């Protein structure tokens, strides 16, 4: 792997779009969102997931006015980039590692989320890695792709300007990336943000039974993806508690300041709490927030709810605390 990562990443632009192609209104961060309580909130989240499964034809992602969108390759890894030309004075750059159980590719849901991530962090650019997925590609394929792109961005912008964000399986991958960087004496990103991270391949944690509570990942509404988590393919022959795929068992000393956001009703709730405990033992600067009665990856699926808005505000404050 070291020989693989020592190769100089070459960038080949294959598709280029400008804001003259799409002229979407730029998303802005409000102070508050839609407030719902009890069953009304759960029904709303479930209905939002139904729209994901059965699209109405409404466009999920389009390039905001004044932004630039590119697709290209870094050392053979597919990458997408959004540049906010209105944030010219910002040196901040977001690296997004998407979720999807290691079996789902980069999608418009993540492109739309990347716009919000760039806005709340005041980043000039956001890079999305369309890493290789299982079952065709098992560990360490996704990690190799993440390291290749991270190394390119660290050289181009400086690691001190990088904001690493991962959700679900992407949260697992983001943690594993930082562990790899530490073990190879490479510079860490400025901050690490994990949304609903999948931190262990084990399946016996109590919250994994929240199949009716979790309206986004639970098997009651999302049997394919919950099944991909239960019968994971990416780990290959590794043991479920091997830290290369279950980072709650890794040495977390030396990782960057970390923000973890999870939902109180999500399948991954307990492993988020387990990550907090392990991080505290390893003296990692970590903040964990549990958003009451929220499902997995709620900020992506229902960004208009007040809990999602508050999670974006928390993300903004966290980044501003550590980056100029």
PDB file of C-alpha atoms in Angstrom:
ATOM      1  CA  UNK A   1       0.000   0.000   0.000  1.00  0.00           C
ATOM      2  CA  UNK A   2       2.803   2.441   0.768  1.00  0.00           C
ATOM      3  CA  UNK A   3       4.119   2.082  -2.776  1.00  0.00           C
ATOM      4  CA  UNK A   4       0.605   2.665  -4.080  1.00  0.00           C
ATOM      5  CA  UNK A   5       0.155   5.835  -2.053  1.00  0.00           C
ATOM      6  CA  UNK A   6       3.590   7.175  -2.974  1.00  0.00           C
ATOM      7  CA  UNK A   7       2.517   7.589  -6.569  1.00  0.00           C
ATOM      8  CA  UNK A   8       1.923  11.169  -7.613  1.00  0.00           C
ATOM      9  CA  UNK A   9      -1.805  11.706  -8.216  1.00  0.00           C
ATOM     10  CA  UNK A  10      -2.558  12.867 -11.721  1.00  0.00           C
ATOM     11  CA  UNK A  11      -5.723  14.810 -12.395  1.00  0.00           C
ATOM     12  CA  UNK A  12      -7.646  14.369 -15.646  1.00  0.00           C
ATOM     13  CA  UNK A  13     -10.687  16.595 -16.149  1.00  0.00           C
ATOM     14  CA  UNK A  14     -13.419  14.705 -17.975  1.00  0.00           C
ATOM     15  CA  UNK A  15     -16.541  16.826 -17.486  1.00  0.00           C
ATOM     16  CA  UNK A  16     -16.844  20.523 -16.720  1.00  0.00           C
ATOM     17  CA  UNK A  17     -20.015  22.463 -15.884  1.00  0.00           C
ATOM     18  CA  UNK A  18     -20.468  26.102 -14.951  1.00  0.00           C
ATOM     19  CA  UNK A  19     -23.296  27.920 -13.272  1.00  0.00           C
ATOM     20  CA  UNK A  20     -24.490  29.022 -16.711  1.00  0.00           C
ATOM     21  CA  UNK A  21     -25.588  25.412 -17.265  1.00  0.00           C
ATOM     22  CA  UNK A  22     -27.656  25.313 -14.087  1.00  0.00           C
ATOM     23  CA  UNK A  23     -28.906  28.353 -12.198  1.00  0.00           C
ATOM     24  CA  UNK A  24     -30.225  27.018  -8.911  1.00  0.00           C
ATOM     25  CA  UNK A  25     -30.812  29.327  -5.997  1.00  0.00           C
ATOM     26  CA  UNK A  26     -27.985  29.125  -3.460  1.00  0.00           C
ATOM     27  CA  UNK A  27     -29.022  27.430  -0.203  1.00  0.00           C
ATOM     28  CA  UNK A  28     -28.579  29.561   2.911  1.00  0.00           C
ATOM     29  CA  UNK A  29     -28.561  28.533   6.569  1.00  0.00           C
ATOM     30  CA  UNK A  30     -31.655  29.729   8.469  1.00  0.00           C
ATOM     31  CA  UNK A  31     -31.768  30.223  12.223  1.00  0.00           C
ATOM     32  CA  UNK A  32     -34.586  27.723  12.667  1.00  0.00           C
ATOM     33  CA  UNK A  33     -36.329  25.000  10.711  1.00  0.00           C
ATOM     34  CA  UNK A  34     -39.652  23.220  10.686  1.00  0.00           C
ATOM     35  CA  UNK A  35     -40.611  22.148  14.216  1.00  0.00           C
ATOM     36  CA  UNK A  36     -42.564  18.907  14.588  1.00  0.00           C
ATOM     37  CA  UNK A  37     -43.192  16.730  17.603  1.00  0.00           C
ATOM     38  CA  UNK A  38     -43.995  13.110  18.348  1.00  0.00           C
ATOM     39  CA  UNK A  39     -45.713  10.995  15.728  1.00  0.00           C
ATOM     40  CA  UNK A  40     -46.059  13.940  13.338  1.00  0.00           C
ATOM     41  CA  UNK A  41     -42.257  14.166  13.184  1.00  0.00           C
ATOM     42  CA  UNK A  42     -41.845  10.437  12.603  1.00  0.00           C
ATOM     43  CA  UNK A  43     -44.494  10.412   9.877  1.00  0.00           C
ATOM     44  CA  UNK A  44     -42.782  13.353   8.172  1.00  0.00           C
ATOM     45  CA  UNK A  45     -39.404  11.582   8.162  1.00  0.00           C
ATOM     46  CA  UNK A  46     -40.983   8.376   6.815  1.00  0.00           C
ATOM     47  CA  UNK A  47     -42.702  10.332   4.033  1.00  0.00           C
ATOM     48  CA  UNK A  48     -39.378  11.963   3.110  1.00  0.00           C
ATOM     49  CA  UNK A  49     -37.822   8.510   2.725  1.00  0.00           C
ATOM     50  CA  UNK A  50     -40.721   7.406   0.536  1.00  0.00           C
ATOM     51  CA  UNK A  51     -39.842  10.281  -1.796  1.00  0.00           C
ATOM     52  CA  UNK A  52     -36.254   9.016  -1.921  1.00  0.00           C
ATOM     53  CA  UNK A  53     -37.482   5.579  -3.003  1.00  0.00           C
ATOM     54  CA  UNK A  54     -40.165   6.945  -5.333  1.00  0.00           C
ATOM     55  CA  UNK A  55     -38.928  10.259  -6.776  1.00  0.00           C
ATOM     56  CA  UNK A  56     -41.555  12.712  -7.964  1.00  0.00           C
ATOM     57  CA  UNK A  57     -39.336  14.088 -10.718  1.00  0.00           C
ATOM     58  CA  UNK A  58     -38.341  17.111  -8.667  1.00  0.00           C
ATOM     59  CA  UNK A  59     -34.646  17.862  -9.137  1.00  0.00           C
ATOM     60  CA  UNK A  60     -32.556  16.863  -6.116  1.00  0.00           C
ATOM     61  CA  UNK A  61     -29.365  18.610  -7.158  1.00  0.00           C
ATOM     62  CA  UNK A  62     -28.443  21.419  -9.475  1.00  0.00           C
ATOM     63  CA  UNK A  63     -25.395  23.638  -9.420  1.00  0.00           C
ATOM     64  CA  UNK A  64     -26.024  26.852  -7.446  1.00  0.00           C
ATOM     65  CA  UNK A  65     -25.794  30.145  -9.278  1.00  0.00           C
ATOM     66  CA  UNK A  66     -22.223  31.439  -9.210  1.00  0.00           C
ATOM     67  CA  UNK A  67     -20.728  28.010  -8.416  1.00  0.00           C
ATOM     68  CA  UNK A  68     -18.602  25.720 -10.610  1.00  0.00           C
ATOM     69  CA  UNK A  69     -19.040  21.938 -10.877  1.00  0.00           C
ATOM     70  CA  UNK A  70     -16.449  19.484 -12.210  1.00  0.00           C
ATOM     71  CA  UNK A  71     -15.928  15.744 -12.522  1.00  0.00           C
ATOM     72  CA  UNK A  72     -12.381  14.446 -12.819  1.00  0.00           C
ATOM     73  CA  UNK A  73      -9.963  11.728 -11.766  1.00  0.00           C
ATOM     74  CA  UNK A  74      -7.185  11.793  -9.181  1.00  0.00           C
ATOM     75  CA  UNK A  75      -4.788   8.894  -9.630  1.00  0.00           C
ATOM     76  CA  UNK A  76      -7.613   6.834 -11.162  1.00  0.00           C
ATOM     77  CA  UNK A  77     -10.131   7.737  -8.438  1.00  0.00           C
ATOM     78  CA  UNK A  78     -13.362   9.429  -9.514  1.00  0.00           C
ATOM     79  CA  UNK A  79     -13.835  12.822  -7.845  1.00  0.00           C
ATOM     80  CA  UNK A  80     -16.418  15.588  -8.089  1.00  0.00           C
ATOM     81  CA  UNK A  81     -15.810  19.200  -7.127  1.00  0.00           C
ATOM     82  CA  UNK A  82     -18.009  22.173  -6.299  1.00  0.00           C
ATOM     83  CA  UNK A  83     -16.404  25.603  -6.099  1.00  0.00           C
ATOM     84  CA  UNK A  84     -18.149  28.514  -4.431  1.00  0.00           C
ATOM     85  CA  UNK A  85     -16.762  31.534  -6.258  1.00  0.00           C
ATOM     86  CA  UNK A  86     -18.469  33.798  -3.705  1.00  0.00           C
ATOM     87  CA  UNK A  87     -16.133  32.488  -0.984  1.00  0.00           C
ATOM     88  CA  UNK A  88     -12.932  33.570  -2.735  1.00  0.00           C
ATOM     89  CA  UNK A  89     -11.275  34.763   0.481  1.00  0.00           C
ATOM     90  CA  UNK A  90     -11.763  31.414   2.243  1.00  0.00           C
ATOM     91  CA  UNK A  91      -8.913  28.886   2.343  1.00  0.00           C
ATOM     92  CA  UNK A  92     -11.195  26.164   3.707  1.00  0.00           C
ATOM     93  CA  UNK A  93     -11.782  22.993   1.683  1.00  0.00           C
ATOM     94  CA  UNK A  94     -14.255  20.201   2.474  1.00  0.00           C
ATOM     95  CA  UNK A  95     -13.503  16.564   1.656  1.00  0.00           C
ATOM     96  CA  UNK A  96     -16.749  14.590   1.694  1.00  0.00           C
ATOM     97  CA  UNK A  97     -16.800  10.802   2.049  1.00  0.00           C
ATOM     98  CA  UNK A  98     -20.333   9.635   1.319  1.00  0.00           C
ATOM     99  CA  UNK A  99     -22.317   6.922   3.048  1.00  0.00           C
ATOM    100  CA  UNK A 100     -24.293   4.057   1.567  1.00  0.00           C
ATOM    101  CA  UNK A 101     -23.189   0.942   3.439  1.00  0.00           C
ATOM    102  CA  UNK A 102     -20.046   0.683   1.264  1.00  0.00           C
ATOM    103  CA  UNK A 103     -22.376  -0.591  -1.489  1.00  0.00           C
ATOM    104  CA  UNK A 104     -23.894   2.707  -2.654  1.00  0.00           C
ATOM    105  CA  UNK A 105     -22.140   5.106  -5.028  1.00  0.00           C
ATOM    106  CA  UNK A 106     -22.052   8.895  -4.891  1.00  0.00           C
ATOM    107  CA  UNK A 107     -25.529  10.283  -5.668  1.00  0.00           C
ATOM    108  CA  UNK A 108     -27.434  13.553  -6.070  1.00  0.00           C
ATOM    109  CA  UNK A 109     -28.418  13.385  -2.405  1.00  0.00           C
ATOM    110  CA  UNK A 110     -24.752  13.792  -1.535  1.00  0.00           C
ATOM    111  CA  UNK A 111     -24.162  16.480  -4.137  1.00  0.00           C
ATOM    112  CA  UNK A 112     -27.017  18.499  -2.617  1.00  0.00           C
ATOM    113  CA  UNK A 113     -25.613  17.835   0.863  1.00  0.00           C
ATOM    114  CA  UNK A 114     -22.156  18.966  -0.294  1.00  0.00           C
ATOM    115  CA  UNK A 115     -23.574  22.389  -1.154  1.00  0.00           C
ATOM    116  CA  UNK A 116     -24.930  22.721   2.390  1.00  0.00           C
ATOM    117  CA  UNK A 117     -21.640  21.506   3.869  1.00  0.00           C
ATOM    118  CA  UNK A 118     -19.736  24.121   1.902  1.00  0.00           C
ATOM    119  CA  UNK A 119     -22.127  26.891   2.951  1.00  0.00           C
ATOM    120  CA  UNK A 120     -22.105  26.098   6.684  1.00  0.00           C
ATOM    121  CA  UNK A 121     -18.315  25.692   6.802  1.00  0.00           C
ATOM    122  CA  UNK A 122     -17.650  28.722   4.553  1.00  0.00           C
ATOM    123  CA  UNK A 123     -15.506  26.503   2.364  1.00  0.00           C
ATOM    124  CA  UNK A 124     -14.314  27.700  -1.017  1.00  0.00           C
ATOM    125  CA  UNK A 125     -14.405  24.185  -2.413  1.00  0.00           C
ATOM    126  CA  UNK A 126     -15.861  20.777  -1.601  1.00  0.00           C
ATOM    127  CA  UNK A 127     -14.528  17.531  -3.067  1.00  0.00           C
ATOM    128  CA  UNK A 128     -16.625  14.351  -3.185  1.00  0.00           C
ATOM    129  CA  UNK A 129     -14.907  10.972  -3.578  1.00  0.00           C
ATOM    130  CA  UNK A 130     -16.777   8.371  -5.629  1.00  0.00           C
ATOM    131  CA  UNK A 131     -14.738   5.560  -4.119  1.00  0.00           C
ATOM    132  CA  UNK A 132     -14.886   1.919  -5.182  1.00  0.00           C
ATOM    133  CA  UNK A 133     -17.720  -0.012  -3.548  1.00  0.00           C
ATOM    134  CA  UNK A 134     -18.495  -3.562  -2.419  1.00  0.00           C
ATOM    135  CA  UNK A 135     -19.135  -6.336  -3.082  1.00  0.00           C
ATOM    136  CA  UNK A 136     -16.847  -6.026  -6.124  1.00  0.00           C
ATOM    137  CA  UNK A 137     -14.302  -4.076  -4.064  1.00  0.00           C
ATOM    138  CA  UNK A 138     -13.582  -4.984  -0.447  1.00  0.00           C
ATOM    139  CA  UNK A 139     -11.206  -3.531   2.152  1.00  0.00           C
ATOM    140  CA  UNK A 140      -8.890  -1.691   1.587  1.00  0.00           C
ATOM    141  CA  UNK A 141     -10.223  -0.425  -1.778  1.00  0.00           C
ATOM    142  CA  UNK A 142     -12.269   2.500  -0.411  1.00  0.00           C
ATOM    143  CA  UNK A 143      -9.456   3.461   1.978  1.00  0.00           C
ATOM    144  CA  UNK A 144      -6.922   3.465  -0.853  1.00  0.00           C
ATOM    145  CA  UNK A 145      -9.169   5.798  -2.849  1.00  0.00           C
ATOM    146  CA  UNK A 146      -9.722   8.110   0.129  1.00  0.00           C
ATOM    147  CA  UNK A 147      -5.985   8.336   0.857  1.00  0.00           C
ATOM    148  CA  UNK A 148      -5.195   9.070  -2.790  1.00  0.00           C
ATOM    149  CA  UNK A 149      -7.603  12.010  -2.918  1.00  0.00           C
ATOM    150  CA  UNK A 150      -6.719  13.277   0.571  1.00  0.00           C
ATOM    151  CA  UNK A 151      -3.004  13.266  -0.283  1.00  0.00           C
ATOM    152  CA  UNK A 152      -3.699  15.276  -3.430  1.00  0.00           C
ATOM    153  CA  UNK A 153      -5.779  17.846  -1.519  1.00  0.00           C
ATOM    154  CA  UNK A 154      -3.307  18.106   1.372  1.00  0.00           C
ATOM    155  CA  UNK A 155      -0.526  18.866  -1.087  1.00  0.00           C
ATOM    156  CA  UNK A 156      -2.632  21.361  -3.026  1.00  0.00           C
ATOM    157  CA  UNK A 157      -4.324  23.229  -0.158  1.00  0.00           C
ATOM    158  CA  UNK A 158      -2.489  22.205   3.023  1.00  0.00           C
ATOM    159  CA  UNK A 159      -3.899  19.698   5.510  1.00  0.00           C
ATOM    160  CA  UNK A 160      -4.502  22.542   7.980  1.00  0.00           C
ATOM    161  CA  UNK A 161      -7.236  23.852   5.660  1.00  0.00           C
ATOM    162  CA  UNK A 162      -9.043  20.549   5.145  1.00  0.00           C
ATOM    163  CA  UNK A 163     -12.400  19.749   6.738  1.00  0.00           C
ATOM    164  CA  UNK A 164     -13.062  16.006   6.567  1.00  0.00           C
ATOM    165  CA  UNK A 165     -16.756  15.048   6.675  1.00  0.00           C
ATOM    166  CA  UNK A 166     -18.173  11.541   6.524  1.00  0.00           C
ATOM    167  CA  UNK A 167     -21.575  10.051   7.210  1.00  0.00           C
ATOM    168  CA  UNK A 168     -22.642   6.458   7.868  1.00  0.00           C
ATOM    169  CA  UNK A 169     -20.167   4.231   5.967  1.00  0.00           C
ATOM    170  CA  UNK A 170     -18.403   7.453   4.976  1.00  0.00           C
ATOM    171  CA  UNK A 171     -17.982   8.162   8.673  1.00  0.00           C
ATOM    172  CA  UNK A 172     -16.352   4.771   9.063  1.00  0.00           C
ATOM    173  CA  UNK A 173     -14.093   5.562   6.113  1.00  0.00           C
ATOM    174  CA  UNK A 174     -13.224   9.045   7.429  1.00  0.00           C
ATOM    175  CA  UNK A 175     -12.155   7.574  10.763  1.00  0.00           C
ATOM    176  CA  UNK A 176     -10.117   4.879   9.046  1.00  0.00           C
ATOM    177  CA  UNK A 177      -8.483   7.542   6.870  1.00  0.00           C
ATOM    178  CA  UNK A 178      -7.381   9.526   9.935  1.00  0.00           C
ATOM    179  CA  UNK A 179      -6.075   6.352  11.578  1.00  0.00           C
ATOM    180  CA  UNK A 180      -4.093   5.561   8.431  1.00  0.00           C
ATOM    181  CA  UNK A 181      -2.666   9.099   8.384  1.00  0.00           C
ATOM    182  CA  UNK A 182      -1.556   8.763  11.998  1.00  0.00           C
ATOM    183  CA  UNK A 183       0.055   5.355  11.476  1.00  0.00           C
ATOM    184  CA  UNK A 184       1.976   6.686   8.467  1.00  0.00           C
ATOM    185  CA  UNK A 185       3.029   9.975  10.102  1.00  0.00           C
ATOM    186  CA  UNK A 186       1.006  12.092   7.675  1.00  0.00           C
ATOM    187  CA  UNK A 187      -0.703  15.368   8.504  1.00  0.00           C
ATOM    188  CA  UNK A 188      -4.241  15.229   9.844  1.00  0.00           C
ATOM    189  CA  UNK A 189      -7.089  17.426   8.569  1.00  0.00           C
ATOM    190  CA  UNK A 190      -7.992  20.455  10.668  1.00  0.00           C
ATOM    191  CA  UNK A 191     -11.230  18.875  11.895  1.00  0.00           C
ATOM    192  CA  UNK A 192     -13.197  15.668  11.498  1.00  0.00           C
ATOM    193  CA  UNK A 193     -17.017  15.732  11.336  1.00  0.00           C
ATOM    194  CA  UNK A 194     -18.959  12.472  11.546  1.00  0.00           C
ATOM    195  CA  UNK A 195     -22.702  12.284  10.888  1.00  0.00           C
ATOM    196  CA  UNK A 196     -24.353   9.041  12.029  1.00  0.00           C
ATOM    197  CA  UNK A 197     -21.049   7.151  11.691  1.00  0.00           C
ATOM    198  CA  UNK A 198     -20.953   3.370  11.261  1.00  0.00           C
ATOM    199  CA  UNK A 199     -18.132   2.650  13.688  1.00  0.00           C
ATOM    200  CA  UNK A 200     -18.271  -1.120  14.119  1.00  0.00           C
ATOM    201  CA  UNK A 201     -19.148  -4.072  11.892  1.00  0.00           C
ATOM    202  CA  UNK A 202     -20.581  -5.850  14.930  1.00  0.00           C
ATOM    203  CA  UNK A 203     -24.352  -6.300  14.881  1.00  0.00           C
ATOM    204  CA  UNK A 204     -25.287  -6.967  18.498  1.00  0.00           C
ATOM    205  CA  UNK A 205     -25.489  -3.423  19.892  1.00  0.00           C
ATOM    206  CA  UNK A 206     -28.920  -2.692  21.433  1.00  0.00           C
ATOM    207  CA  UNK A 207     -29.733   0.211  19.099  1.00  0.00           C
ATOM    208  CA  UNK A 208     -29.332  -2.078  16.073  1.00  0.00           C
ATOM    209  CA  UNK A 209     -32.823  -3.308  17.000  1.00  0.00           C
ATOM    210  CA  UNK A 210     -34.388   0.131  16.328  1.00  0.00           C
ATOM    211  CA  UNK A 211     -35.814  -1.152  13.053  1.00  0.00           C
ATOM    212  CA  UNK A 212     -39.188   0.500  13.620  1.00  0.00           C
ATOM    213  CA  UNK A 213     -37.825   3.667  15.253  1.00  0.00           C
ATOM    214  CA  UNK A 214     -35.250   4.508  12.583  1.00  0.00           C
ATOM    215  CA  UNK A 215     -37.392   5.840   9.731  1.00  0.00           C
ATOM    216  CA  UNK A 216     -34.406   6.220   7.399  1.00  0.00           C
ATOM    217  CA  UNK A 217     -32.141   3.201   7.897  1.00  0.00           C
ATOM    218  CA  UNK A 218     -34.415   0.796   9.776  1.00  0.00           C
ATOM    219  CA  UNK A 219     -35.534  -2.389   8.041  1.00  0.00           C
ATOM    220  CA  UNK A 220     -39.186  -1.377   8.347  1.00  0.00           C
ATOM    221  CA  UNK A 221     -38.640   1.260   5.660  1.00  0.00           C
ATOM    222  CA  UNK A 222     -35.203   0.583   4.163  1.00  0.00           C
ATOM    223  CA  UNK A 223     -34.671  -3.208   4.046  1.00  0.00           C
ATOM    224  CA  UNK A 224     -31.967  -3.081   1.366  1.00  0.00           C
ATOM    225  CA  UNK A 225     -29.617  -0.690   3.172  1.00  0.00           C
ATOM    226  CA  UNK A 226     -30.282  -2.100   6.649  1.00  0.00           C
ATOM    227  CA  UNK A 227     -29.552  -5.505   5.149  1.00  0.00           C
ATOM    228  CA  UNK A 228     -26.293  -4.186   3.682  1.00  0.00           C
ATOM    229  CA  UNK A 229     -25.296  -3.119   7.194  1.00  0.00           C
ATOM    230  CA  UNK A 230     -26.350  -6.408   8.779  1.00  0.00           C
ATOM    231  CA  UNK A 231     -24.677  -8.529   6.089  1.00  0.00           C
ATOM    232  CA  UNK A 232     -21.741  -6.266   5.315  1.00  0.00           C
ATOM    233  CA  UNK A 233     -19.495  -7.150   2.397  1.00  0.00           C
ATOM    234  CA  UNK A 234     -16.733  -4.538   2.521  1.00  0.00           C
ATOM    235  CA  UNK A 235     -14.878  -6.116   5.471  1.00  0.00           C
ATOM    236  CA  UNK A 236     -14.121  -9.272   3.481  1.00  0.00           C
ATOM    237  CA  UNK A 237     -12.350 -11.844   5.669  1.00  0.00           C
ATOM    238  CA  UNK A 238     -11.514  -9.397   8.470  1.00  0.00           C
ATOM    239  CA  UNK A 239     -12.984 -10.032  11.905  1.00  0.00           C
ATOM    240  CA  UNK A 240     -15.904  -7.781  12.814  1.00  0.00           C
ATOM    241  CA  UNK A 241     -13.884  -6.256  15.666  1.00  0.00           C
ATOM    242  CA  UNK A 242     -10.768  -5.616  13.567  1.00  0.00           C
ATOM    243  CA  UNK A 243     -10.020  -1.915  13.941  1.00  0.00           C
ATOM    244  CA  UNK A 244      -9.403  -1.582  10.201  1.00  0.00           C
ATOM    245  CA  UNK A 245     -13.172  -1.804   9.719  1.00  0.00           C
ATOM    246  CA  UNK A 246     -14.398  -1.205  13.293  1.00  0.00           C
ATOM    247  CA  UNK A 247     -12.543   1.956  14.370  1.00  0.00           C
ATOM    248  CA  UNK A 248     -13.989   1.990  17.890  1.00  0.00           C
ATOM    249  CA  UNK A 249     -11.231  -0.566  18.577  1.00  0.00           C
ATOM    250  CA  UNK A 250      -8.448   1.592  17.140  1.00  0.00           C
ATOM    251  CA  UNK A 251      -5.970   3.777  18.985  1.00  0.00           C
ATOM    252  CA  UNK A 252      -7.533   7.225  18.534  1.00  0.00           C
ATOM    253  CA  UNK A 253      -4.690   9.251  20.039  1.00  0.00           C
ATOM    254  CA  UNK A 254      -3.574  12.047  17.738  1.00  0.00           C
ATOM    255  CA  UNK A 255      -6.691  12.325  15.612  1.00  0.00           C
ATOM    256  CA  UNK A 256      -8.032  15.827  14.874  1.00  0.00           C
ATOM    257  CA  UNK A 257     -10.787  17.577  16.867  1.00  0.00           C
ATOM    258  CA  UNK A 258     -13.902  15.556  16.138  1.00  0.00           C
ATOM    259  CA  UNK A 259     -17.610  16.356  16.066  1.00  0.00           C
ATOM    260  CA  UNK A 260     -20.060  13.441  16.078  1.00  0.00           C
ATOM    261  CA  UNK A 261     -23.786  13.936  15.426  1.00  0.00           C
ATOM    262  CA  UNK A 262     -26.244  11.064  15.798  1.00  0.00           C
ATOM    263  CA  UNK A 263     -29.983  10.573  16.055  1.00  0.00           C
ATOM    264  CA  UNK A 264     -31.624   9.240  19.203  1.00  0.00           C
ATOM    265  CA  UNK A 265     -33.678   6.752  17.186  1.00  0.00           C
ATOM    266  CA  UNK A 266     -31.020   5.530  14.778  1.00  0.00           C
ATOM    267  CA  UNK A 267     -29.514   2.082  14.399  1.00  0.00           C
ATOM    268  CA  UNK A 268     -26.000   3.469  14.946  1.00  0.00           C
ATOM    269  CA  UNK A 269     -26.785   5.371  18.164  1.00  0.00           C
ATOM    270  CA  UNK A 270     -24.994   3.024  20.559  1.00  0.00           C
ATOM    271  CA  UNK A 271     -21.809   2.786  18.501  1.00  0.00           C
ATOM    272  CA  UNK A 272     -21.674   6.580  18.368  1.00  0.00           C
ATOM    273  CA  UNK A 273     -21.729   6.552  22.150  1.00  0.00           C
ATOM    274  CA  UNK A 274     -19.110   3.774  22.173  1.00  0.00           C
ATOM    275  CA  UNK A 275     -16.908   5.944  19.960  1.00  0.00           C
ATOM    276  CA  UNK A 276     -17.221   8.791  22.470  1.00  0.00           C
ATOM    277  CA  UNK A 277     -16.122   6.530  25.322  1.00  0.00           C
ATOM    278  CA  UNK A 278     -13.131   5.167  23.398  1.00  0.00           C
ATOM    279  CA  UNK A 279     -12.122   8.654  22.272  1.00  0.00           C
ATOM    280  CA  UNK A 280     -12.255   9.912  25.850  1.00  0.00           C
ATOM    281  CA  UNK A 281      -9.973   7.062  26.930  1.00  0.00           C
ATOM    282  CA  UNK A 282      -7.541   8.055  24.166  1.00  0.00           C
ATOM    283  CA  UNK A 283      -7.618  11.774  25.048  1.00  0.00           C
ATOM    284  CA  UNK A 284      -9.200  12.734  21.740  1.00  0.00           C
ATOM    285  CA  UNK A 285     -10.844  16.140  21.592  1.00  0.00           C
ATOM    286  CA  UNK A 286     -14.372  14.971  20.736  1.00  0.00           C
ATOM    287  CA  UNK A 287     -17.891  16.387  20.899  1.00  0.00           C
ATOM    288  CA  UNK A 288     -20.936  14.130  20.623  1.00  0.00           C
ATOM    289  CA  UNK A 289     -24.482  15.416  20.181  1.00  0.00           C
ATOM    290  CA  UNK A 290     -27.516  13.137  20.159  1.00  0.00           C
ATOM    291  CA  UNK A 291     -30.494  14.721  18.406  1.00  0.00           C
ATOM    292  CA  UNK A 292     -33.632  13.509  20.149  1.00  0.00           C
ATOM    293  CA  UNK A 293     -36.005  11.201  18.241  1.00  0.00           C
ATOM    294  CA  UNK A 294     -34.091  11.653  14.973  1.00  0.00           C
ATOM    295  CA  UNK A 295     -33.237   8.874  12.544  1.00  0.00           C
ATOM    296  CA  UNK A 296     -30.036   8.012  10.724  1.00  0.00           C
ATOM    297  CA  UNK A 297     -28.534  10.742   8.507  1.00  0.00           C
ATOM    298  CA  UNK A 298     -31.440  13.050   9.295  1.00  0.00           C
ATOM    299  CA  UNK A 299     -29.699  16.251   8.153  1.00  0.00           C
ATOM    300  CA  UNK A 300     -29.385  14.872   4.618  1.00  0.00           C
ATOM    301  CA  UNK A 301     -32.876  13.416   4.269  1.00  0.00           C
ATOM    302  CA  UNK A 302     -34.885  16.107   6.103  1.00  0.00           C
ATOM    303  CA  UNK A 303     -32.637  19.215   6.104  1.00  0.00           C
ATOM    304  CA  UNK A 304     -35.655  21.482   6.608  1.00  0.00           C
ATOM    305  CA  UNK A 305     -36.433  20.120  10.105  1.00  0.00           C
ATOM    306  CA  UNK A 306     -35.252  22.236  13.017  1.00  0.00           C
ATOM    307  CA  UNK A 307     -33.041  19.443  14.374  1.00  0.00           C
ATOM    308  CA  UNK A 308     -31.198  19.377  11.058  1.00  0.00           C
ATOM    309  CA  UNK A 309     -30.778  23.144  11.020  1.00  0.00           C
ATOM    310  CA  UNK A 310     -29.397  23.036  14.557  1.00  0.00           C
ATOM    311  CA  UNK A 311     -26.947  20.307  13.506  1.00  0.00           C
ATOM    312  CA  UNK A 312     -25.728  22.528  10.651  1.00  0.00           C
ATOM    313  CA  UNK A 313     -25.313  25.441  13.074  1.00  0.00           C
ATOM    314  CA  UNK A 314     -23.358  23.203  15.452  1.00  0.00           C
ATOM    315  CA  UNK A 315     -21.145  22.141  12.550  1.00  0.00           C
ATOM    316  CA  UNK A 316     -20.564  25.772  11.615  1.00  0.00           C
ATOM    317  CA  UNK A 317     -19.602  26.744  15.172  1.00  0.00           C
ATOM    318  CA  UNK A 318     -17.308  23.723  15.506  1.00  0.00           C
ATOM    319  CA  UNK A 319     -15.404  24.539  12.319  1.00  0.00           C
ATOM    320  CA  UNK A 320     -15.107  28.220  13.233  1.00  0.00           C
ATOM    321  CA  UNK A 321     -13.583  27.203  16.562  1.00  0.00           C
ATOM    322  CA  UNK A 322     -10.619  25.478  14.922  1.00  0.00           C
ATOM    323  CA  UNK A 323     -10.106  27.146  11.540  1.00  0.00           C
ATOM    324  CA  UNK A 324      -9.332  30.761  10.744  1.00  0.00           C
TER     325      UNK A 324
END
